[in-house]
XYZ file of C-alpha atoms in Angstrom:
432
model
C -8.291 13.968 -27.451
C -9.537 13.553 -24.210
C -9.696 16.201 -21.480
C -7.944 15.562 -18.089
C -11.369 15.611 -16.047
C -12.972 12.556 -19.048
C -9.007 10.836 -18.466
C -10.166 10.804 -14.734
C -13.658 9.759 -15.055
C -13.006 6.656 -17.370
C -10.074 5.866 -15.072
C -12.891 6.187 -12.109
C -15.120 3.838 -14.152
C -12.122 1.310 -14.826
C -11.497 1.340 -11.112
C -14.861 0.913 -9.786
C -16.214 -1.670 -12.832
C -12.802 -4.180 -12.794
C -11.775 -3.640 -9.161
C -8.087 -2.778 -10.391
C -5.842 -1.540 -8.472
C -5.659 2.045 -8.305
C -2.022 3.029 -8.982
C -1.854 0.259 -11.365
C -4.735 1.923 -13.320
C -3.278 5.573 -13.100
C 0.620 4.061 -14.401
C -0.611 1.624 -17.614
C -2.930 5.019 -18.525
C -0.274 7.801 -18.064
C 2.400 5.838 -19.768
C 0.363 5.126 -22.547
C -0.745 8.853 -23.140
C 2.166 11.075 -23.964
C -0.067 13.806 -25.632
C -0.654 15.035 -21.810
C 1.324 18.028 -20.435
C 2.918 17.532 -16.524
C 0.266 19.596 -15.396
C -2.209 18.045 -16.715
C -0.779 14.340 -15.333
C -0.786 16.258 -12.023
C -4.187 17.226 -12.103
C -5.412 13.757 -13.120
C -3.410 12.094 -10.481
C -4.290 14.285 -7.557
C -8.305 14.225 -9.055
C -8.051 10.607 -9.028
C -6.985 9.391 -6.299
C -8.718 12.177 -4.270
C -11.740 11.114 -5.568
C -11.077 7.194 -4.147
C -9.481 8.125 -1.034
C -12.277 10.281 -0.377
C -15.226 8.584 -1.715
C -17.288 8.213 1.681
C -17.196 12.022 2.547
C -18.240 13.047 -1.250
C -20.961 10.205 -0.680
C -22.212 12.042 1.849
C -22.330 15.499 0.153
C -24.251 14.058 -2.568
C -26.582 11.892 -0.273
C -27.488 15.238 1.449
C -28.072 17.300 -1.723
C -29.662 14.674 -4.253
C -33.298 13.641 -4.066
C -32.375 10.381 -5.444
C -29.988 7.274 -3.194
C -26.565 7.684 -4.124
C -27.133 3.860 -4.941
C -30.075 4.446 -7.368
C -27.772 6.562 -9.598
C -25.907 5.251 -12.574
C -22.135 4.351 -12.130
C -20.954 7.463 -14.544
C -23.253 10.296 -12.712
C -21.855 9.297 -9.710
C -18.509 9.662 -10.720
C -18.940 12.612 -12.144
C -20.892 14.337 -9.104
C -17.863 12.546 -6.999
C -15.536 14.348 -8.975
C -17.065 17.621 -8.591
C -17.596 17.617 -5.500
C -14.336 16.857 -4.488
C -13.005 19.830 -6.444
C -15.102 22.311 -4.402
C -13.709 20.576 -1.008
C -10.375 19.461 -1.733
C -8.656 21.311 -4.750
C -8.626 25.025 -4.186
C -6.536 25.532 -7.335
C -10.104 24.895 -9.181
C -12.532 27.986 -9.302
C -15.922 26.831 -7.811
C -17.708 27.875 -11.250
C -15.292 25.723 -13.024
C -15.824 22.815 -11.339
C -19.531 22.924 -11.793
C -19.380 23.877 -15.458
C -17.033 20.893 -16.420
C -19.156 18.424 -14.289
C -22.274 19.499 -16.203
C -19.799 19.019 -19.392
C -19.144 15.569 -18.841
C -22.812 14.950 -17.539
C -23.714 16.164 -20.829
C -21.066 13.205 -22.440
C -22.740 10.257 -20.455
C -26.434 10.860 -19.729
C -27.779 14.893 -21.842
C -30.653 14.445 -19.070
C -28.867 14.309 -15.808
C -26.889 17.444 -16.313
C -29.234 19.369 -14.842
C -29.509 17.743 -11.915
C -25.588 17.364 -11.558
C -25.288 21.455 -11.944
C -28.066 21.813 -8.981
C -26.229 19.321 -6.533
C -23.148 21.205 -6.991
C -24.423 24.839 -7.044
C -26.844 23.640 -3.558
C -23.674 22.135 -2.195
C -22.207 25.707 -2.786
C -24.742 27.596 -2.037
C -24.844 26.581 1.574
C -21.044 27.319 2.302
C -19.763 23.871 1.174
C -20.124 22.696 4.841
C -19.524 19.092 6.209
C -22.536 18.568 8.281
C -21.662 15.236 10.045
C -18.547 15.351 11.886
C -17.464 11.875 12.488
C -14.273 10.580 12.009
C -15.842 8.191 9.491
C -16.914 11.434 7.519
C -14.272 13.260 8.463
C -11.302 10.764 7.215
C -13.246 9.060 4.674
C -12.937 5.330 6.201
C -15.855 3.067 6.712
C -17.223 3.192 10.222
C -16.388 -0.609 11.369
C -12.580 -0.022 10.281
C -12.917 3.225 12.384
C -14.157 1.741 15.381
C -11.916 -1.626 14.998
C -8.718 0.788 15.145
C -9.981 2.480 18.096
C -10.454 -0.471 19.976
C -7.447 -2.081 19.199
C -5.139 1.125 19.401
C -6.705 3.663 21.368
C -7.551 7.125 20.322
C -4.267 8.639 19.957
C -3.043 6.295 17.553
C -6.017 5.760 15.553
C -6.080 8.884 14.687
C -3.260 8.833 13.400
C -3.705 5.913 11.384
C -6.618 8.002 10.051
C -4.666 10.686 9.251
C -1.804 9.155 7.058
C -4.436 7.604 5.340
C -4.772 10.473 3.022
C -2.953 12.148 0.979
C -0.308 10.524 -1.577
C 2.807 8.735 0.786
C 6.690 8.830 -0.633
C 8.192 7.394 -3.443
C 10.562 5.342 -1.269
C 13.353 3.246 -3.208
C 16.280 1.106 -1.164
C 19.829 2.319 -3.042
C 21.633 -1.169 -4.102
C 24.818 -0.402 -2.304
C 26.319 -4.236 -2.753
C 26.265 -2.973 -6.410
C 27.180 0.569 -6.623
C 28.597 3.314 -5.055
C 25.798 5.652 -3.273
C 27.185 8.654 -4.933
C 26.979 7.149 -8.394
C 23.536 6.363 -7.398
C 22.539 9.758 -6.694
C 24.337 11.553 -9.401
C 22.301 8.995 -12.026
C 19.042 9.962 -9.965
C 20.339 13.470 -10.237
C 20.684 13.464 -14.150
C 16.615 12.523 -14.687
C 16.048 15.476 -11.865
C 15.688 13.503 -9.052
C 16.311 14.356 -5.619
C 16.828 11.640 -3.023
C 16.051 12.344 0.393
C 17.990 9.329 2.868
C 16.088 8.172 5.435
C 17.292 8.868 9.236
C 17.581 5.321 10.823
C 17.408 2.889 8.074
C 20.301 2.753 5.735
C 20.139 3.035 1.973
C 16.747 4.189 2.155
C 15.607 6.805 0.251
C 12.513 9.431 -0.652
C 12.325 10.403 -4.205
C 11.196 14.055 -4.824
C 9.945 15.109 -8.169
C 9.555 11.498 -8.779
C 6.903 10.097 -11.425
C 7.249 6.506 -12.432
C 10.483 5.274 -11.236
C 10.215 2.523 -13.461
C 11.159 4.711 -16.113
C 14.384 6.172 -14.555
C 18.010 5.853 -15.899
C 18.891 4.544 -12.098
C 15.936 1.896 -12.090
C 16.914 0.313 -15.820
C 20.417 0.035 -14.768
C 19.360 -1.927 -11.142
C 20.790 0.937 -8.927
C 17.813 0.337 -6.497
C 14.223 -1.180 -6.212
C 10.721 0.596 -4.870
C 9.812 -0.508 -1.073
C 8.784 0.966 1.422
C 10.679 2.026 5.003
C 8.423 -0.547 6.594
C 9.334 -3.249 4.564
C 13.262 -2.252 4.622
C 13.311 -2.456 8.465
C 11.097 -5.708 8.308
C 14.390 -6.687 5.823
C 17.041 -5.337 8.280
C 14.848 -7.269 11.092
C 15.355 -10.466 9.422
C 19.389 -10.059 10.249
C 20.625 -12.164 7.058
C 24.524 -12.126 6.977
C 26.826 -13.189 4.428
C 26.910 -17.378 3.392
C 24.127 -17.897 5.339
C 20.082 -19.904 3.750
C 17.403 -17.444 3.907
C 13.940 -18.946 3.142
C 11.225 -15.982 2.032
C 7.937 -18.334 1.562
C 5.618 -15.697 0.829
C 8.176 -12.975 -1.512
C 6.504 -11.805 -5.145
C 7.077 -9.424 -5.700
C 10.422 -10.392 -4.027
C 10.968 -6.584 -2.686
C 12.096 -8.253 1.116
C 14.266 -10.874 -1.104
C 16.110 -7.845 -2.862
C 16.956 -6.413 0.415
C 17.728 -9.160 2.097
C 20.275 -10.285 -0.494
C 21.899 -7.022 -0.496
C 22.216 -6.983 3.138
C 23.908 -10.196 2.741
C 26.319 -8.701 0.333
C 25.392 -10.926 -2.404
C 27.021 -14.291 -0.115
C 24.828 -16.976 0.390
C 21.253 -18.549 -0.891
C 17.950 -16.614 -1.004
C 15.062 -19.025 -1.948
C 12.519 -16.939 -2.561
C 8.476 -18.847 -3.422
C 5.229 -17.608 -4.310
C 2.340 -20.136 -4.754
C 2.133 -18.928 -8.987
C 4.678 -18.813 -11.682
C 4.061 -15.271 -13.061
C 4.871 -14.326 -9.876
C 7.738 -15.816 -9.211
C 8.964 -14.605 -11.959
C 8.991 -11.203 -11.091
C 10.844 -11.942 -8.461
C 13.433 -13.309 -11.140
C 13.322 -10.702 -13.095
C 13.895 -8.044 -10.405
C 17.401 -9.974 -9.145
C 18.060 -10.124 -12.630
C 18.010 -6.617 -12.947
C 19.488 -6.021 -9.846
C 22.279 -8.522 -10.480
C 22.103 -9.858 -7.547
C 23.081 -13.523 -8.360
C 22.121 -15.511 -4.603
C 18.374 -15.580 -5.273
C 16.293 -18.427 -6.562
C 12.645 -18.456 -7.114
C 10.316 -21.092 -7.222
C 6.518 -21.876 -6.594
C 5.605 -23.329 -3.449
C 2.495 -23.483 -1.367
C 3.613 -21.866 1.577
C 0.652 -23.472 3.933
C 2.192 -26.806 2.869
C 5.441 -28.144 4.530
C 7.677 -29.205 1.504
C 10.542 -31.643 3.017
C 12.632 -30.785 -0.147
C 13.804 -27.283 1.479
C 16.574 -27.107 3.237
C 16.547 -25.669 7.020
C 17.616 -22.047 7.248
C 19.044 -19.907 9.494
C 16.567 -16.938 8.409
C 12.955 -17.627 7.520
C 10.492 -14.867 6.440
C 7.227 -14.993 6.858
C 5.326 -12.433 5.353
C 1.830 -13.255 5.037
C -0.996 -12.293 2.620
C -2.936 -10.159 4.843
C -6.165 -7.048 4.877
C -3.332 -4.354 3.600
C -5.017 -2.094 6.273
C -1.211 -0.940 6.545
C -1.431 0.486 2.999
C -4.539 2.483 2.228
C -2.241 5.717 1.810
C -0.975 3.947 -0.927
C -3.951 1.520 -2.360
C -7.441 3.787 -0.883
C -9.718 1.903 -2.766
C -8.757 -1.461 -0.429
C -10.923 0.064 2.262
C -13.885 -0.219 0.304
C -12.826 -4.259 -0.478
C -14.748 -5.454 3.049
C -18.002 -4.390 4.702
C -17.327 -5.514 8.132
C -14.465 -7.155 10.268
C -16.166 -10.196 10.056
C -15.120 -10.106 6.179
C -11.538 -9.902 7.751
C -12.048 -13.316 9.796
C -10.385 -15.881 7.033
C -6.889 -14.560 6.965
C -5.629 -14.933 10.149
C -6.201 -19.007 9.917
C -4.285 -18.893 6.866
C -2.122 -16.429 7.876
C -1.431 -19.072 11.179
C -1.052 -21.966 9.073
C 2.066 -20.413 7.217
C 3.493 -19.737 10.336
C 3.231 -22.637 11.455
C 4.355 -24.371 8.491
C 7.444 -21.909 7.682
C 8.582 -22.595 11.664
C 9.210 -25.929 10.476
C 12.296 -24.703 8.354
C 13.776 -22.728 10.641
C 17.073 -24.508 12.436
C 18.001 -24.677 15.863
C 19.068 -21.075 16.704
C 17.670 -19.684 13.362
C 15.332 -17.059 13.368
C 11.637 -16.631 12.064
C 10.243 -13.458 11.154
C 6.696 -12.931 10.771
C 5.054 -9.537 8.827
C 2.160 -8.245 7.733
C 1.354 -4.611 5.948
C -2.272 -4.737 7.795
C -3.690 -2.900 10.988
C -5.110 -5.347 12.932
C -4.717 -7.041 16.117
C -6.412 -10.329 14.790
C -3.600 -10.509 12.265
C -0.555 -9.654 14.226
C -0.535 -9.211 17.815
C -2.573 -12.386 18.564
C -1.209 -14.823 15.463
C 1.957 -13.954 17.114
C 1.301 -14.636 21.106
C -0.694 -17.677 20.061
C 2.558 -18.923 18.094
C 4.432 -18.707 21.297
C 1.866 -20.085 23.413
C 1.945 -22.922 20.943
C 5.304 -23.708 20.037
C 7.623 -23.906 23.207
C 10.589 -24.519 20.993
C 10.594 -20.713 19.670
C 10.714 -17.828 21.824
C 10.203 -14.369 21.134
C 13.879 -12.355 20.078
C 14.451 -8.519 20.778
C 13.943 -6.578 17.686
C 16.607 -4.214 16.922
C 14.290 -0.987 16.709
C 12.049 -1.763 19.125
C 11.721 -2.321 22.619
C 10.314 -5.931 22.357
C 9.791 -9.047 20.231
C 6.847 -7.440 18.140
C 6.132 -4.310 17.030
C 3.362 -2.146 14.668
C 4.663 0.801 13.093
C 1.989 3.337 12.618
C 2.502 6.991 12.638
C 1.883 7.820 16.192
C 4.746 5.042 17.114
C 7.752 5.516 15.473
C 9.763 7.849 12.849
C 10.325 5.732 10.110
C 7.899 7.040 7.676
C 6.890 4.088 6.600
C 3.099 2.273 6.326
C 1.678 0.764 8.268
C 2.848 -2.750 9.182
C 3.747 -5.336 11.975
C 6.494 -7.890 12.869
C 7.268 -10.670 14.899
C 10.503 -12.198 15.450
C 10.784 -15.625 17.116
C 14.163 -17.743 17.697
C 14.190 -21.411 17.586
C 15.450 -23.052 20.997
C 14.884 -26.397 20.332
């Protein structure tokens, strides 16, 4: 059987050689490995993703202490100096000597004639106080320098650091409590039977941190459709929408269907949801997850949302939540700040990301309202797609948000309470 640190390393490998998705990686290998103790599953998880989330600052450890590019080494000695290294930063639970000994193990595994030169990286590293000698924020927080000095510019200081910040470290398990179902006691006494405490959010209603939470998926509450995973951001993006009861709500961009779900329960089950995603597996996870939810009021179909379908019906509500950078949701996904190499890489979403606007506005009937979303960090994608709507469209004008003091807002830790990631919305109303 494998050892935790080998579970981590070919996890590492999967990661870096397929491009999967991190927590998607971690979940199909846990599950399918019941032999491992909590502990152990701990370890693995915090190893992991620490090793991701960190990767630029172990990168330059090893580029200090190695005689050879980082970029010159194989895939699996990299890992495994990665790995090590972050255990003599990062995990202080881990005895210095053992995280040198089990690097050289696993060295020994992959390549017999690099573990020697693993074992005196580490034991340099160590030998000269384990010391950070570049101080930059892109050091520092582990985030490429462009994305560093993009957030700057766009935000200012204040709140880029603490974008930077809430970058690390593993976020909530935050679920939203199907109330239009069940009772929110029942719902918490079935959380409380698997050990599961839930924390309610402050402002948004039926939101909820798990504690002590694995895999909700696997949860007594979950099976029976007493709530679905999002986000706070995406909940308040929900509540923002302002669905009520008998009224059309178009989502054009919804798989996994999360803002659907929400929606439809804020709507207390009454009226249509027409949920669309451009490909039929996922649209039907978005009819799966009503299914499970019983919630009855939501259809989904495929539909290119950059395309203006005259079959649709106008709606009072349209939701607009674009396929964007995720810049919003590296605490979450770390390895999707390695995915570009500039901002210039960035420069093909916000056309698309206009064109759906555009397109969805088209649905939207006189007096309805549009709401446009992203879970990215970027002015390119939010603030300016959504002024250059207005400045565009003299039939829509901007609508107060209910949170916030205006018609658009970014939630990022230095600008609101919510504890949600980081994400942006618009909301327009239709005047002519």
């Amino acid at each position: 059987m494998q050892t935790p640190r080998e579970t981590c390393l070919e996890l590492l490998l999967q990661v870096e050689k397929n491009s999967s998705f991190s927590s998607i990686a971690l979940d199909n290998k846990l599950s399918g490995n019941s032999g491992l103790s909590d502990v152990d599953r701990r370890f693995i998880s915090a190893l992991y993703y620490g090793v991701i989330e960190r990767r630029i600052t172990l990168d330059a450890v090893i580029g200090k202490y190695s005689k050879r590019p980082i970029d010159k080494l194989s895939l699996e000695i990299r890992e495994i100096l990665r790995m090590g290294v972050y255990q003599l930063l990062y995990m202080d639970s881990v005895p210095d000597s053992a995280a040198v000994d089990e690097s050289v193990k696993l060295a020994k595994i992959k390549n017999q004639s690099a573990s020697g030169f693993v074992n005196a990286v580490l034991r340099n590293f160590i030998r000269d106080g384990k010391k950070l000698l570049d101080d930059s924020l892109s050091i520092m927080y582990s985030c490429p320098e462009w994305l560093v000095n993009m957030w700057l510019r766009d935000y200012g200081e204040d709140i880029a650091l603490s974008i930077l910040k809430s970058s690390l470290g593993r976020p909530p398990t935050t679920v939203r409590f199907n109330t239009c179902k069940f009772d929110t006691k029942d719902i918490l006494a079935e959380l409380a039977l698997d050990g599961i405490e839930a924390i309610p959010n402050e402002i948004i209603p039926d939101c909820y941190d798990l504690r002590n939470c694995g895999s909700a998926e696997k949860l007594s509450a979950y099976k029976k459709g007493m709530f679905h995973v999002q986000d706070a951001s995406c909940q308040l993006c929900a509540a923002e929408l302002g669905a009520k009861e008998g009224e059309t709500v178009l989502d054009v961009c919804s798989a996994p269907g999360g803002k659907s779900f929400t929606t439809a329960e804020i709507m207390n089950d009454v009226g249509t949801v027409l949920a669309f995603d451009l490909h039929a597996n996922r649209t039907k996870l978005i009819t799966e997850g009503a299914k499970r939810l019983n919630l009855d009021i939501i259809t989904a179909s495929t539909n290119n949302a950059k395309i203006y379908n005259s079959e649709l019906p106008l709606a009072d509500r349209v939701l607009c939540d674009v396929p964007c950078s995720g810049l919003g949701v590296i605490g979450r996904k770390p390895e999707i700040k390695y995915n570009y190499s500039s901002e210039s890489d960035l420069s093909q979403f916000p056309i698309v990301q206009y064109e759906i606007l555009k397109t969805s506005s088209r649905y939207v009937k006189p007096g309805g309202t549009l709401l446009y979303s992203t879970c990215t960090l970027n002015c390119n994608e939010n603030d300016n797609i959504a002024e250059k709507f207005l400045s565009e469209n003299p039939d829509f004008e901007g609508a107060q948000l209910t949170h916030f003091d205006d018609y658009k807002a970014t939630i990022t830790p230095a600008t609101c309470q919510f504890g949600g990631d980081g994400f942006f919305m618009a909301k327009f109303i239709r005047i002519g």
